[in-house]
Amino acid sequence: MVQRRQIMVQGQVQGVGFRPFVHHLAGRLGLTGSVANTTDGAAIKVQGQAEQLDRFIELLVREAPRLARPVVTLVKSLAVVDGEMDFHIQASLMSADRKALVTPDAATCPDCLRELNDPADRRYRYPFINCTNCGPRYTITFDIPYDRPNTTMGRFEMCPDCRREYEDPANRRFHAQPNACPVCGPKVWLENTDGKRLAEADEAVRQAVRRLEQGEIVAVKGLGGFHLAVRADRDEAVECLRQRKYRKAKAFALMVRDITTARRVAQIGPAEQALLEGVERPIVLCYKLSDAPVSEQVAPRSRWQGVMLPYTPLHHLLMEGDYPALVMTSGNNSDEPIETSNTGGREHLGAIVDVLLLHDRPIYTSCDDSVVRVYDGEPMMLRRARGYAPQPLFLKRRSNKNILAVGAELKNTVTFIKGENVFVSQHIGDLKTAPTHEAFLRTIDKLGALIDARPDIVACDLHPAMLSTQQAQSYAGVRLVPVQHHHAHAAAVMGEYNLEEPVVAIMADGVGYGTDGRVWGCEILTAWRNRFERRAHLEPVAMPGGDAASWEPWRMAVSYLLQALGPDEGAKRARSLLSMIDVADIETVATMVKQGFNCPMTTSLGRLFDAVSALLNVCTHNTYNAQAAVELEYIAGETITPLSYAINVDSASPVHILRTQSMIQQIVADMDRNVGPKEIAAGFHAAVIDGLYRSADMTAQQDGIKTIVLGGGVFHNDILLSGLHRKLQQNGYGVYFNRQIPVNDGAISFGQAVVADAINDN
Ligand code: ZN
Ligand code: ZN
Ligand code: FE
């Protein structure tokens, strides 16, 4: 029996070849009707036999083009139209294209890759080959509609061959805005650090490969910014990069040619493989293999190795060299944004590299590589940027106001809420340097323009002096909503999982400004979307020198020893146990703590990890953020110990206090008995898991809550996350933590937006 149906499709369906696909699919199934773009998706009217219509709807999702993410939101019956003969793409609604969202950048597709390697193809070895199913998007687009003149490809006029493909609805390059070929498109060249051109086009790529083979460091202008590349199997080459970049120990990511090579470098399970080969092409954190053919200097003192596969044609060509892997690290000076322009690359990377591989397709929006890992078989985002931004997350509820949230100070992102769409920006970075602050302002402007959202409400942190807060205050005529940092962490989880009922939130965090003006970080909250109560926290401890303490973990060791053992005994034990620290420095810090001079109080869990790491002489000085905690986890490794230390939950006052004195005393006693750092580190992790569990359990029972959310950067620690997660689950709790966005401060802007939306709703 012939029927007619209307199908509404939302999600990512515009600018990805979806309508030609629908047209083709309908033809295949012998259906008639039409497809049109609407402001928020695609509207399909389709007519034919009932079973063919069912099949159509099924295949609409299953066989969708590579970059499409269709969500069928409505199917309803219509009156049959007599005499309809064909299925057509409705031209009258083409103007709706103007609302099309810009999609994320996508890795080179198999068809383009085949052409890249085909000597008979006119794009043989052309580094900018792309099509509707792959290539640059977000990073080259400066305005909507997503049309070539609104991208940095506007300066390249298509040759007749490219134009023919572009205008042919049957062609893979139909309306592929960055379409290009060697005749008309961008070009690559190699330069030395004096600005002299050494080679052009394919010869430039071949020479870059030869130089990499010889161990030289090459700046490579890529998709979202520059990389610094060096072969990963030579100690002296990797060490040279570390010296020139002033990056002592923080792990480097690797690019390998294919999945087979990836398996020689790290443990790759099915979920890791799917991520490595996906169109988003993130860096995937995997467990290191001890016999990997790469230098120990790539990721020293870490369980993890970041790995990625090539995601641009240029990368594929570079990976042809005779090396097992390349270090591919962000082309920036530490703590500054990734360089994107040829000028910036020359000025700021010239001192690090031997040569620069440049091109003339401008990068409009910078995007670092995304970083993901697999936890419990599912992806967990650690840094969300290229390949994911600006793809929206969907809210179950619709906001009637446009909301901008400006995020945290570290690992900053910004978020817009518009309707039921949430746009979390790419990772921006730490807003402490002027260039990063500029990148923050640029991202607000650029993303706001691309999604056409002017904010009615601006959410920010509670901290009055934060740069992002000051920026939020500068908006005229908007409602300002300050949100406490850990409330934002909790709300980010509630938002991601559409949790509406109150939750107990366990915050394992470094730094967040509290309602009492102190630095919070280890908190048990009961949280609603629009408010929260602080139910328990770590006992406050002095942070000698304030911020300096987070770079010099040994200061926290002194502070904790003084708290646990008293001023005299604590200072004495600090001198004997912290063997790597100058005695005079220890005295100075001990005196600061005793007198309360320049010693803000903190409940940070990150600082407790620092203290124990330094106390065990695992790491006394951080050369990168959270190094002491990373190395403490590395030392603990797979060690399993019976619970030998305890954090006491003091429930005498309404807000419970987690006390660490006896644990620190026990650790000191174990050190005296020559118990190894491995066992102590493992025992410490177990004690933290146990203390957080008991405290959260107490709160949850008091409040009759069965849902627990986890948040904060300390949950990067796999021992802590998996241990606590399992223990909570075993005891019947529903446990949630961010996966689509990072569990760290990259989630804060989203959480702020969720809170602002809930407050607005009241
Ligand atoms: Zn392609
Ligand atoms: Zn061309
Ligand atoms: Fe945080």
PDB file of C-alpha atoms and ligand atoms in Angstrom, residues 122 159 162 180-181 183-184, ligand 2:
ATOM      1  CA  ARG A 122      45.446  14.750 -11.254  1.00  0.00           C
ATOM      2  CA  CYS A 159      40.158  25.962 -12.157  1.00  0.00           C
ATOM      3  CA  CYS A 162      37.606  21.768  -9.986  1.00  0.00           C
ATOM      4  CA  ALA A 180      41.361  22.402  -4.739  1.00  0.00           C
ATOM      5  CA  CYS A 181      43.992  20.850  -6.976  1.00  0.00           C
ATOM      6  CA  VAL A 183      46.597  23.879 -10.621  1.00  0.00           C
ATOM      7  CA  CYS A 184      44.390  26.200  -8.600  1.00  0.00           C
TER       8      CYS A 184
HETATM    9 ZN    ZN B   2      41.714  22.996  -9.551  1.00  0.00          ZN
END
